[in-house]
Backbone as JSON, one array per atom type, in Angstrom:
{
  "sequence": "YGQKDVSIFKLTRGFKITDEVRQYVSLNLLSIFLRDFGVKLGIALDTMMIRVAINGDQANGANSAPVIGVGTANTLAYKDLLKLWVRGSRLGRDFSNMISGEEFAIDMLDMDEFKLRMQGTPQATLNIKTPVPTTANLMIHGIMPDDQLMAIDKSAGVIRLTSRPLLVESDRIISNQTEETYCSITTGFAKMFDDSVVIIDRTLAYSAAEFPAFMDI",
  "N": [[84.86, 68.18, 91.0], [83.6, 67.74, 87.92], [82.18, 69.65, 88.09], [82.46, 71.87, 86.86], [84.47, 73.08, 83.58], [88.0, 73.59, 83.21], [90.53, 75.34, 81.25], [93.53, 74.77, 80.57], [96.59, 75.65, 79.05], [99.39, 75.32, 77.08], [102.95, 76.99, 76.95], [105.29, 77.77, 74.93], [108.86, 77.92, 74.43], [111.83, 78.82, 71.9], [114.84, 78.08, 70.87], [117.58, 78.38, 68.85], [121.11, 77.78, 68.08], [123.74, 78.77, 65.95], [126.43, 76.55, 64.48], [128.99, 78.13, 64.2], [128.29, 80.15, 66.35], [128.68, 78.53, 68.5], [131.64, 77.85, 68.69], [132.72, 80.49, 68.21], [132.36, 82.1, 69.44], [132.88, 83.41, 73.28], [130.69, 82.84, 75.57], [128.83, 80.66, 77.35], [125.59, 81.03, 75.2], [123.12, 79.05, 74.92], [123.07, 78.69, 78.12], [122.37, 81.19, 78.88], [120.24, 82.13, 77.72], [118.6, 80.44, 78.53], [118.16, 80.04, 81.07], [117.7, 83.44, 81.59], [114.88, 82.64, 80.43], [113.84, 81.07, 82.01], [113.07, 82.71, 84.06], [111.28, 84.33, 82.51], [109.73, 82.78, 82.23], [108.18, 82.08, 84.99], [107.55, 84.64, 86.02], [105.42, 84.94, 84.07], [103.99, 82.51, 84.26], [103.02, 83.1, 87.47], [101.25, 85.89, 86.45], [99.34, 84.49, 84.87], [98.01, 83.14, 87.06], [97.43, 85.01, 89.26], [95.42, 86.8, 87.4], [93.6, 84.01, 87.35], [92.88, 84.43, 89.56], [92.16, 86.49, 90.38], [89.98, 86.72, 88.0], [88.19, 84.34, 88.38], [88.04, 81.04, 87.04], [86.38, 81.15, 84.39], [84.9, 81.88, 81.69], [82.39, 83.41, 81.76], [83.53, 84.74, 84.45], [82.24, 83.96, 86.78], [82.69, 83.2, 89.45], [84.13, 84.83, 89.7], [86.93, 87.04, 92.28], [85.65, 88.53, 94.95], [85.01, 92.51, 95.21], [85.9, 94.44, 97.55], [86.0, 97.75, 99.35], [87.41, 100.5, 100.83], [87.19, 102.31, 103.77], [87.66, 105.6, 103.78], [86.81, 106.43, 101.1], [89.52, 106.95, 98.13], [91.89, 106.46, 99.85], [94.5, 105.29, 102.48], [93.81, 103.26, 105.37], [95.16, 101.77, 108.13], [93.27, 100.2, 109.15], [91.94, 99.06, 107.65], [92.89, 96.87, 106.49], [92.89, 95.22, 109.11], [89.75, 95.36, 108.87], [90.31, 93.08, 106.38], [91.07, 91.22, 107.34], [90.15, 90.49, 109.41], [87.83, 89.59, 108.97], [87.95, 87.55, 107.16], [89.76, 85.63, 108.84], [87.67, 84.85, 110.72], [86.48, 83.28, 109.11], [88.08, 81.26, 108.15], [90.03, 81.27, 106.48], [92.97, 82.57, 106.23], [94.53, 85.43, 105.29], [96.71, 86.55, 105.23], [98.32, 86.74, 102.62], [99.75, 89.13, 99.9], [98.95, 90.8, 97.29], [100.09, 93.23, 94.96], [100.27, 96.25, 92.62], [103.37, 98.28, 91.99], [102.72, 100.3, 92.33], [100.61, 100.65, 94.63], [101.85, 99.19, 97.02], [104.23, 100.66, 97.7], [102.8, 102.53, 98.92], [101.89, 101.58, 101.32], [104.37, 100.25, 102.4], [105.28, 102.89, 103.12], [103.01, 103.61, 105.14], [102.69, 104.48, 108.57], [102.25, 102.25, 111.02], [103.65, 100.47, 109.37], [106.28, 101.15, 109.5], [107.09, 103.0, 111.64], [108.89, 102.33, 114.61], [107.37, 101.57, 117.9], [107.21, 101.84, 121.54], [106.86, 101.02, 124.61], [104.15, 99.83, 127.06], [100.9, 99.15, 126.26], [97.77, 100.24, 127.47], [96.34, 98.65, 128.52], [95.95, 95.19, 128.35], [94.33, 93.2, 125.38], [93.58, 90.05, 125.14], [92.71, 88.38, 121.88], [90.67, 85.83, 120.96], [89.98, 85.19, 118.18], [92.1, 84.1, 115.13], [94.39, 86.89, 114.3], [96.75, 88.14, 111.22], [99.84, 88.82, 112.94], [102.13, 89.59, 111.15], [102.37, 90.12, 107.83], [103.16, 89.35, 104.29], [103.64, 90.71, 101.13], [103.95, 90.67, 97.76], [104.49, 92.21, 95.0], [103.95, 92.91, 91.47], [102.94, 93.34, 88.0], [101.08, 93.74, 86.88], [99.07, 94.06, 88.5], [96.1, 95.74, 89.55], [96.71, 100.07, 89.51], [95.14, 101.1, 91.75], [94.05, 99.17, 93.71], [94.22, 96.18, 95.92], [95.73, 92.52, 96.46], [93.87, 89.89, 98.88], [95.29, 86.36, 99.15], [94.26, 83.11, 100.07], [96.52, 80.69, 100.06], [96.22, 78.08, 101.07], [93.35, 77.94, 100.03], [92.73, 79.24, 97.79], [93.9, 79.38, 95.05], [94.4, 76.49, 92.78], [96.66, 74.96, 91.38], [97.13, 73.43, 87.94], [98.97, 71.31, 85.95], [99.71, 69.39, 83.72], [101.7, 68.32, 81.65], [104.93, 68.57, 83.17], [107.84, 70.78, 82.56], [109.72, 70.51, 80.16], [112.22, 70.01, 78.44], [113.9, 70.03, 74.95], [115.87, 69.23, 72.33], [117.76, 68.93, 69.41], [119.6, 68.57, 66.38], [120.02, 69.97, 63.18], [120.91, 69.04, 60.49], [121.71, 70.04, 58.14], [121.79, 73.08, 58.16], [123.45, 73.46, 60.16], [122.93, 73.84, 62.63], [121.53, 73.97, 66.06], [118.9, 73.31, 67.65], [117.02, 74.34, 70.46], [114.21, 73.46, 72.43], [111.26, 74.28, 75.51], [108.73, 73.49, 76.76], [106.02, 74.08, 78.87], [102.98, 72.65, 80.02], [99.74, 73.58, 81.44], [98.09, 74.99, 84.15], [95.8, 76.98, 86.14], [93.37, 77.22, 88.43], [90.29, 78.22, 90.4], [89.43, 77.25, 93.63], [87.94, 77.94, 95.98], [85.75, 80.47, 96.4], [85.88, 82.75, 98.17], [88.45, 82.72, 99.32], [89.78, 84.02, 98.08], [90.16, 88.23, 98.23], [89.57, 91.77, 97.02], [90.81, 94.45, 97.26], [90.18, 97.39, 96.49], [90.58, 100.73, 96.57], [89.7, 103.16, 96.13], [87.24, 103.16, 95.91], [84.33, 103.15, 98.51], [83.85, 101.89, 101.1], [81.28, 101.67, 102.27], [79.82, 101.15, 100.17], [80.9, 99.37, 98.94], [80.7, 96.6, 99.96], [81.78, 93.16, 101.54], [80.57, 90.28, 99.78], [77.29, 88.66, 99.8], [78.14, 85.99, 100.69], [80.33, 85.9, 102.01], [79.01, 86.62, 104.6], [78.58, 86.2, 108.03]],
  "CA": [[85.16, 67.46, 89.85], [82.28, 67.24, 87.64], [81.37, 70.7, 88.71], [83.35, 72.8, 85.76], [85.37, 73.3, 82.75], [88.96, 74.74, 83.24], [91.14, 75.19, 80.42], [95.24, 74.73, 80.6], [97.94, 76.06, 77.87], [100.87, 75.07, 76.33], [103.82, 77.72, 76.5], [106.6, 77.38, 74.23], [109.91, 78.73, 73.45], [112.43, 77.6, 71.6], [116.11, 79.04, 70.67], [117.94, 77.97, 67.44], [122.28, 78.45, 67.53], [124.15, 78.29, 64.7], [127.72, 76.22, 65.04], [129.92, 78.86, 64.54], [128.04, 80.73, 67.62], [129.26, 78.05, 69.35], [132.82, 77.66, 68.33], [134.03, 81.12, 68.54], [131.86, 83.27, 70.89], [133.65, 82.38, 74.81], [129.9, 82.76, 76.1], [127.71, 79.72, 76.7], [125.0, 81.98, 75.17], [122.14, 78.87, 74.78], [122.2, 78.92, 78.68], [122.39, 82.43, 79.48], [119.05, 82.22, 77.36], [117.73, 79.17, 79.13], [118.03, 81.11, 82.27], [116.35, 84.09, 81.23], [114.03, 81.8, 79.97], [113.21, 80.86, 83.17], [112.56, 84.18, 84.98], [110.28, 84.89, 81.93], [108.67, 81.84, 82.28], [108.33, 82.36, 85.91], [106.57, 85.38, 85.6], [103.95, 84.39, 82.98], [102.78, 81.77, 85.21], [102.52, 84.46, 88.33], [100.46, 86.28, 85.53], [98.07, 83.26, 84.71], [97.56, 82.6, 88.87], [96.35, 86.41, 89.61], [94.14, 86.43, 86.5], [92.62, 83.79, 87.41], [92.52, 84.61, 91.29], [90.75, 88.0, 89.99], [88.37, 86.87, 87.09], [88.11, 83.02, 87.56], [88.51, 80.44, 85.98], [85.28, 80.41, 83.73], [84.83, 82.77, 80.65], [81.42, 84.52, 82.25], [83.68, 84.96, 85.14], [81.43, 83.44, 87.86], [84.0, 82.79, 90.22], [85.59, 86.61, 90.25], [87.2, 87.58, 93.12], [84.9, 90.09, 95.61], [85.83, 93.68, 95.5], [85.46, 95.57, 98.6], [86.24, 99.08, 99.65], [88.15, 101.02, 102.01], [86.81, 103.18, 105.36], [87.01, 106.6, 103.43], [88.01, 106.48, 99.41], [90.89, 107.31, 97.76], [92.76, 106.12, 101.08], [94.02, 103.15, 102.57], [94.34, 103.16, 106.53], [95.26, 100.34, 108.97], [91.65, 99.87, 109.38], [90.89, 98.88, 105.87], [93.65, 95.63, 106.62], [92.31, 94.5, 109.74], [88.54, 95.04, 108.54], [89.71, 91.87, 105.69], [91.77, 89.84, 108.14], [89.16, 89.37, 111.2], [86.52, 89.04, 108.27], [89.02, 85.99, 106.62], [89.79, 84.61, 110.26], [86.52, 84.6, 111.2], [85.83, 81.9, 107.65], [88.82, 80.44, 107.89], [91.2, 81.91, 105.66], [94.19, 83.09, 105.83], [95.07, 86.47, 104.41], [98.14, 87.19, 105.34], [99.35, 86.88, 101.76], [98.64, 89.86, 99.46], [99.98, 90.79, 95.74], [99.52, 94.44, 94.49], [101.48, 96.96, 92.14], [104.12, 99.24, 92.69], [102.06, 102.25, 93.63], [100.0, 100.64, 95.9], [102.74, 99.09, 97.75], [104.81, 101.46, 98.22], [102.53, 103.61, 99.81], [101.4, 100.87, 102.37], [105.38, 100.81, 103.14], [104.65, 104.54, 104.0], [102.51, 103.9, 106.76], [103.13, 104.19, 110.01], [102.65, 100.74, 111.35], [104.77, 99.62, 108.74], [107.77, 101.99, 109.91], [107.49, 103.8, 112.72], [108.67, 101.84, 115.54], [106.73, 101.49, 118.49], [107.48, 101.18, 122.57], [105.95, 100.92, 125.45], [102.78, 98.9, 126.27], [99.51, 99.66, 126.04], [96.99, 100.82, 128.85], [95.18, 98.14, 128.75], [95.77, 94.16, 127.42], [93.0, 92.68, 125.29], [93.54, 89.38, 123.99], [91.93, 88.55, 120.36], [90.95, 84.79, 120.58], [90.14, 85.05, 116.71], [93.75, 84.93, 115.25], [94.55, 88.48, 113.33], [97.82, 87.84, 111.25], [100.96, 89.55, 113.3], [103.19, 89.57, 110.04], [102.34, 89.55, 106.21], [103.55, 88.79, 102.99], [102.96, 91.06, 100.54], [104.75, 90.58, 96.15], [104.83, 93.48, 93.85], [103.95, 92.44, 90.25], [102.89, 94.39, 87.19], [99.52, 93.08, 86.43], [97.88, 93.85, 89.12], [95.77, 97.98, 88.78], [97.87, 100.7, 90.43], [94.68, 101.19, 93.2], [94.27, 97.93, 94.1], [95.19, 94.49, 96.73], [94.89, 91.35, 96.28], [94.34, 88.88, 99.87], [94.63, 85.63, 98.7], [94.72, 82.4, 101.41], [97.57, 80.15, 99.8], [96.21, 76.97, 100.79], [92.7, 77.53, 99.68], [92.59, 79.88, 96.41], [94.05, 79.01, 93.15], [95.26, 75.59, 92.7], [98.12, 74.47, 89.57], [96.13, 72.15, 87.54], [99.86, 71.01, 85.39], [99.66, 68.1, 82.48], [103.1, 68.04, 81.4], [105.95, 69.84, 83.87], [108.67, 71.67, 82.02], [110.37, 69.55, 78.88], [113.43, 70.94, 77.33], [113.8, 68.89, 73.81], [116.92, 69.37, 71.91], [117.78, 69.04, 67.82], [120.34, 69.19, 65.8], [119.93, 70.13, 62.35], [122.83, 68.89, 60.24], [121.43, 70.52, 56.68], [121.93, 73.97, 57.85], [124.88, 72.91, 60.72], [122.17, 74.54, 63.53], [121.72, 73.03, 67.09], [117.93, 73.86, 68.43], [116.14, 73.9, 71.85], [112.69, 73.65, 72.74], [111.14, 74.76, 76.47], [108.01, 73.68, 77.29], [105.05, 73.15, 79.74], [101.57, 72.67, 79.98], [99.84, 74.11, 83.04], [97.07, 76.53, 84.03], [95.27, 77.45, 87.35], [92.23, 76.85, 88.54], [89.6, 78.61, 91.34], [89.16, 76.63, 94.61], [87.23, 78.8, 97.32], [84.98, 82.0, 96.28], [85.85, 83.85, 100.03], [89.52, 82.65, 99.84], [90.7, 85.63, 97.46], [89.53, 89.22, 97.88], [90.21, 92.48, 96.66], [90.26, 96.12, 97.8], [90.0, 98.76, 96.2], [91.19, 102.13, 97.65], [89.0, 104.05, 94.83], [85.77, 102.83, 96.46], [84.23, 103.13, 99.69], [83.43, 100.85, 102.06], [79.38, 101.77, 102.49], [79.18, 100.96, 98.64], [81.75, 98.16, 98.12], [80.8, 95.73, 100.87], [81.85, 91.92, 101.53], [79.43, 89.8, 99.24], [76.72, 88.23, 100.98], [78.43, 84.82, 100.7], [80.9, 85.97, 102.91], [78.71, 86.93, 106.19], [78.61, 84.7, 108.84]],
  "C": [[83.88, 67.11, 89.62], [81.81, 68.3, 87.74], [81.57, 71.86, 87.71], [84.34, 72.55, 85.06], [86.96, 74.2, 82.86], [90.47, 74.22, 81.68], [92.99, 75.19, 81.13], [95.91, 74.97, 79.72], [98.78, 75.41, 78.16], [102.01, 76.49, 76.36], [105.19, 76.68, 76.13], [107.67, 78.43, 74.32], [111.02, 77.63, 73.46], [114.17, 78.75, 71.19], [117.08, 77.91, 69.23], [119.84, 78.76, 67.56], [123.33, 77.57, 66.97], [125.76, 77.62, 65.65], [129.0, 76.79, 64.96], [129.56, 79.86, 65.75], [128.77, 79.45, 68.75], [130.76, 77.99, 69.39], [133.47, 79.15, 68.51], [132.9, 82.18, 69.25], [131.73, 82.22, 72.56], [131.65, 82.01, 75.48], [128.71, 81.61, 76.04], [125.8, 80.53, 76.34], [123.55, 81.05, 75.22], [121.63, 78.94, 76.79], [122.23, 79.94, 79.58], [120.59, 82.24, 79.0], [118.21, 81.41, 78.28], [117.41, 79.94, 80.52], [117.27, 82.52, 82.58], [114.6, 83.76, 81.2], [113.06, 81.45, 81.28], [112.44, 82.02, 84.32], [110.89, 84.9, 84.67], [109.1, 83.86, 82.54], [107.44, 81.5, 83.65], [107.06, 83.46, 86.01], [105.11, 85.42, 85.01], [102.91, 83.73, 83.89], [102.2, 82.24, 86.39], [101.34, 85.14, 87.37], [99.23, 85.3, 85.69], [97.52, 83.22, 86.12], [96.99, 83.94, 88.86], [95.11, 86.44, 88.18], [92.83, 85.57, 86.43], [91.94, 84.0, 89.11], [91.54, 85.8, 90.89], [89.12, 87.54, 89.26], [87.78, 85.68, 87.58], [88.35, 82.85, 86.97], [87.39, 79.87, 84.75], [85.19, 82.12, 83.04], [83.41, 83.56, 80.97], [81.92, 85.21, 83.58], [82.4, 84.92, 86.78], [81.8, 83.58, 88.61], [84.77, 83.8, 90.31], [85.92, 86.49, 91.5], [86.44, 88.65, 93.62], [85.69, 90.91, 95.64], [85.1, 94.55, 96.74], [86.37, 97.15, 98.6], [87.11, 99.75, 100.75], [87.12, 101.78, 103.1], [86.74, 105.03, 104.71], [87.68, 106.02, 101.88], [89.03, 107.38, 98.73], [92.36, 107.82, 98.8], [93.31, 104.7, 101.1], [94.45, 103.54, 104.11], [94.67, 101.19, 107.07], [93.99, 99.3, 108.55], [91.32, 99.13, 108.31], [91.59, 97.15, 106.22], [93.17, 94.86, 107.71], [90.76, 94.02, 109.64], [88.73, 93.24, 108.16], [90.54, 90.96, 106.79], [90.93, 89.74, 109.05], [88.29, 88.93, 109.95], [87.48, 87.17, 107.84], [89.22, 85.17, 108.01], [88.69, 84.12, 110.57], [85.44, 83.08, 109.54], [86.99, 81.23, 107.5], [89.77, 80.23, 107.29], [92.11, 82.73, 106.31], [94.99, 84.15, 105.14], [96.38, 86.97, 104.32], [99.07, 87.58, 104.04], [98.95, 87.58, 100.74], [99.97, 90.38, 98.78], [99.36, 92.44, 95.42], [100.66, 95.0, 93.42], [102.23, 97.9, 92.5], [103.73, 100.56, 93.63], [101.55, 101.89, 94.87], [100.92, 100.3, 97.09], [103.59, 99.55, 98.09], [104.11, 102.79, 99.1], [101.92, 102.71, 101.13], [102.68, 100.41, 102.96], [105.43, 102.11, 104.0], [103.77, 104.71, 105.1], [103.17, 103.21, 107.71], [103.4, 102.91, 111.0], [102.73, 99.78, 110.69], [106.16, 99.8, 108.91], [108.03, 102.19, 110.56], [107.99, 102.15, 113.53], [107.82, 102.27, 117.07], [107.25, 101.17, 119.86], [106.66, 101.5, 123.26], [105.23, 99.61, 125.64], [101.4, 99.89, 126.5], [99.02, 99.93, 127.44], [96.65, 99.35, 129.34], [95.79, 96.45, 127.99], [94.17, 93.74, 127.03], [93.83, 91.3, 124.12], [92.39, 88.49, 123.19], [92.16, 86.99, 120.5], [90.5, 84.4, 118.85], [91.57, 85.3, 115.93], [93.43, 85.73, 113.79], [96.3, 87.86, 112.2], [99.15, 88.86, 111.6], [101.74, 90.16, 112.02], [102.52, 88.91, 108.96], [103.28, 89.4, 105.19], [103.07, 89.84, 101.62], [104.27, 91.12, 98.63], [103.42, 91.72, 95.55], [104.14, 92.68, 92.64], [102.73, 93.53, 89.78], [101.77, 93.69, 87.09], [98.6, 93.77, 86.88], [97.29, 95.64, 88.96], [96.05, 98.73, 90.34], [96.7, 100.73, 92.17], [93.52, 100.11, 93.63], [94.69, 96.47, 94.91], [94.3, 93.53, 96.55], [95.4, 90.18, 97.77], [94.61, 87.35, 99.34], [94.99, 84.28, 100.33], [95.49, 81.2, 99.95], [97.03, 78.66, 99.79], [94.75, 76.71, 100.11], [92.24, 78.77, 97.93], [92.73, 79.82, 94.66], [94.9, 76.94, 93.34], [96.05, 75.15, 90.76], [97.34, 73.46, 89.28], [98.59, 71.82, 86.37], [99.79, 69.1, 84.97], [100.63, 67.56, 82.26], [104.19, 68.74, 82.21], [107.18, 70.22, 82.47], [109.37, 70.6, 81.4], [111.17, 70.48, 78.48], [114.42, 69.52, 76.65], [115.63, 69.86, 72.73], [116.99, 69.04, 70.3], [118.8, 69.29, 67.38], [120.04, 68.81, 64.08], [121.5, 69.92, 61.31], [122.79, 70.31, 58.55], [122.31, 72.09, 56.95], [123.25, 74.28, 59.45], [123.89, 74.22, 62.28], [121.57, 73.71, 64.81], [120.09, 74.25, 67.57], [117.22, 73.36, 69.65], [114.86, 74.28, 72.56], [112.38, 73.82, 74.07], [109.92, 74.68, 76.4], [107.02, 73.48, 78.13], [103.48, 73.51, 79.86], [100.58, 72.38, 81.19], [99.21, 75.29, 82.86], [95.95, 76.86, 85.31], [93.95, 77.52, 87.55], [91.54, 77.45, 90.03], [89.19, 77.73, 92.61], [88.07, 77.08, 95.6], [86.65, 80.46, 96.54], [85.59, 83.08, 96.83], [87.38, 83.33, 99.67], [90.73, 83.72, 99.23], [89.73, 86.85, 97.13], [90.44, 89.83, 97.81], [89.73, 93.69, 97.15], [90.85, 96.42, 97.3], [89.83, 100.4, 96.87], [89.45, 103.32, 96.43], [87.53, 104.07, 95.23], [85.12, 103.01, 97.86], [83.69, 102.24, 99.91], [81.73, 100.17, 101.73], [79.0, 101.84, 100.77], [79.42, 99.95, 98.2], [81.8, 97.23, 99.38], [81.39, 93.93, 100.65], [80.51, 91.19, 100.52], [78.66, 88.98, 100.6], [77.47, 86.47, 101.83], [79.4, 84.79, 101.74], [80.85, 86.58, 104.44], [78.34, 85.35, 106.97], [77.26, 84.78, 109.76]]
}
């Protein structure tokens, strides 16, 4: 508070339906349009959140997400995810929630560690005291670049700033016998902690794109 200014936005959508449509069309078009608007609104809010998580909430990109590479450029190995999870755990960040595009998600689902069943027990037991996620959540969104994966700590990454929740208003125009319905929401997102969102870019080698200095222990 008092350290930076963050912009929020008003999103609005309107529908106009004539009396003839209401009288002669058996479908409840208003209900169908409102339901579709709800889906698109959710996608729009997700897009706003992801943009803030990646680029920060300042025009100069001051708190944009750090980008790290992988062990071997243009490939992706389970060890690359472990490197992210272990560093995040040491910082007190839970990176078990990730967002990627379709191509990246398909390649992850095709990794042996996520698709093959393992049997038997290891030769020795190693109890790691720094908690590393045993399960992870992967969300797919079209705004993510094809070769990037975003890991985010839900509790510390981005906060939603809603000035006014979803408002649905209706009005009838008698002169042309039309009923108008408008939906609007005033909201936005702000970045909380810079070390709570990390981008893995598999086109970069980790030797050239390491964790930033503020994520060193």
